[in-house]
């Protein structure tokens, strides 16, 4: 079970906000909302596609110069093969 410790003199609202952000980062709130109602297979596929696109967008957001050079070299190699 997840939880946060309340520091001395800390408002309860701030502790709740920390708890909510912790649960949100771990995906617990989303899982709870998802399990609240039945999800059809089509809705499940749509949700998975949505999360995959977000994950891939974030993964490819930051590329290093070596990754860019390697991708360009691979693209050039495919062009020469064809």
GROMACS .gro file of C-alpha atoms in nm:
model
   82
    1UNK     CA    1   0.000   0.000   0.000
    2UNK     CA    2   0.132   0.341  -0.097
    3UNK     CA    3   0.144   0.633   0.140
    4UNK     CA    4   0.321   0.954   0.231
    5UNK     CA    5   0.444   1.073   0.565
    6UNK     CA    6   0.315   1.407   0.684
    7UNK     CA    7   0.595   1.635   0.795
    8UNK     CA    8   0.559   1.840   1.109
    9UNK     CA    9   0.362   2.155   1.038
   10UNK     CA   10   0.271   2.046   0.685
   11UNK     CA   11  -0.087   2.115   0.575
   12UNK     CA   12  -0.297   1.809   0.500
   13UNK     CA   13  -0.383   1.950   0.157
   14UNK     CA   14  -0.018   1.946   0.054
   15UNK     CA   15   0.024   1.588   0.176
   16UNK     CA   16  -0.285   1.484  -0.021
   17UNK     CA   17  -0.143   1.653  -0.330
   18UNK     CA   18   0.185   1.462  -0.285
   19UNK     CA   19  -0.007   1.136  -0.243
   20UNK     CA   20  -0.217   1.204  -0.553
   21UNK     CA   21   0.088   1.284  -0.765
   22UNK     CA   22   0.262   0.968  -0.637
   23UNK     CA   23  -0.038   0.753  -0.726
   24UNK     CA   24  -0.073   0.926  -1.062
   25UNK     CA   25   0.292   0.871  -1.154
   26UNK     CA   26   0.260   0.501  -1.074
   27UNK     CA   27  -0.061   0.470  -1.274
   28UNK     CA   28  -0.269   0.353  -0.980
   29UNK     CA   29  -0.541   0.617  -1.024
   30UNK     CA   30  -0.578   0.538  -1.393
   31UNK     CA   31  -0.600   0.167  -1.315
   32UNK     CA   32  -0.865   0.235  -1.053
   33UNK     CA   33  -1.072   0.445  -1.293
   34UNK     CA   34  -1.035   0.180  -1.562
   35UNK     CA   35  -1.157  -0.101  -1.338
   36UNK     CA   36  -1.458   0.098  -1.220
   37UNK     CA   37  -1.664  -0.001  -1.527
   38UNK     CA   38  -1.655  -0.278  -1.785
   39UNK     CA   39  -1.432  -0.209  -2.083
   40UNK     CA   40  -1.513  -0.361  -2.422
   41UNK     CA   41  -1.231  -0.514  -2.628
   42UNK     CA   42  -1.255  -0.222  -2.874
   43UNK     CA   43  -1.222   0.032  -2.592
   44UNK     CA   44  -0.928  -0.164  -2.453
   45UNK     CA   45  -0.750  -0.159  -2.790
   46UNK     CA   46  -0.814   0.214  -2.826
   47UNK     CA   47  -0.675   0.281  -2.477
   48UNK     CA   48  -0.365   0.072  -2.543
   49UNK     CA   49  -0.304   0.252  -2.875
   50UNK     CA   50  -0.342   0.588  -2.701
   51UNK     CA   51  -0.094   0.502  -2.426
   52UNK     CA   52   0.150   0.351  -2.676
   53UNK     CA   53   0.149   0.667  -2.885
   54UNK     CA   54   0.213   0.878  -2.574
   55UNK     CA   55   0.493   0.647  -2.467
   56UNK     CA   56   0.657   0.650  -2.811
   57UNK     CA   57   0.619   1.027  -2.844
   58UNK     CA   58   0.800   1.077  -2.515
   59UNK     CA   59   1.063   0.814  -2.594
   60UNK     CA   60   1.159   0.974  -2.925
   61UNK     CA   61   1.138   1.328  -2.796
   62UNK     CA   62   1.500   1.338  -2.692
   63UNK     CA   63   1.757   1.197  -2.931
   64UNK     CA   64   2.131   1.234  -2.912
   65UNK     CA   65   2.350   1.330  -3.212
   66UNK     CA   66   2.484   0.973  -3.228
   67UNK     CA   67   2.129   0.837  -3.253
   68UNK     CA   68   2.052   1.086  -3.531
   69UNK     CA   69   2.369   0.986  -3.719
   70UNK     CA   70   2.292   0.614  -3.680
   71UNK     CA   71   1.936   0.665  -3.804
   72UNK     CA   72   2.059   0.862  -4.106
   73UNK     CA   73   2.315   0.591  -4.186
   74UNK     CA   74   2.052   0.318  -4.162
   75UNK     CA   75   1.816   0.515  -4.384
   76UNK     CA   76   2.093   0.565  -4.643
   77UNK     CA   77   2.178   0.194  -4.634
   78UNK     CA   78   1.815   0.101  -4.700
   79UNK     CA   79   1.802   0.347  -4.989
   80UNK     CA   80   2.112   0.196  -5.153
   81UNK     CA   81   1.977  -0.161  -5.115
   82UNK     CA   82   1.658  -0.087  -5.305
   0.00000   0.00000   0.00000
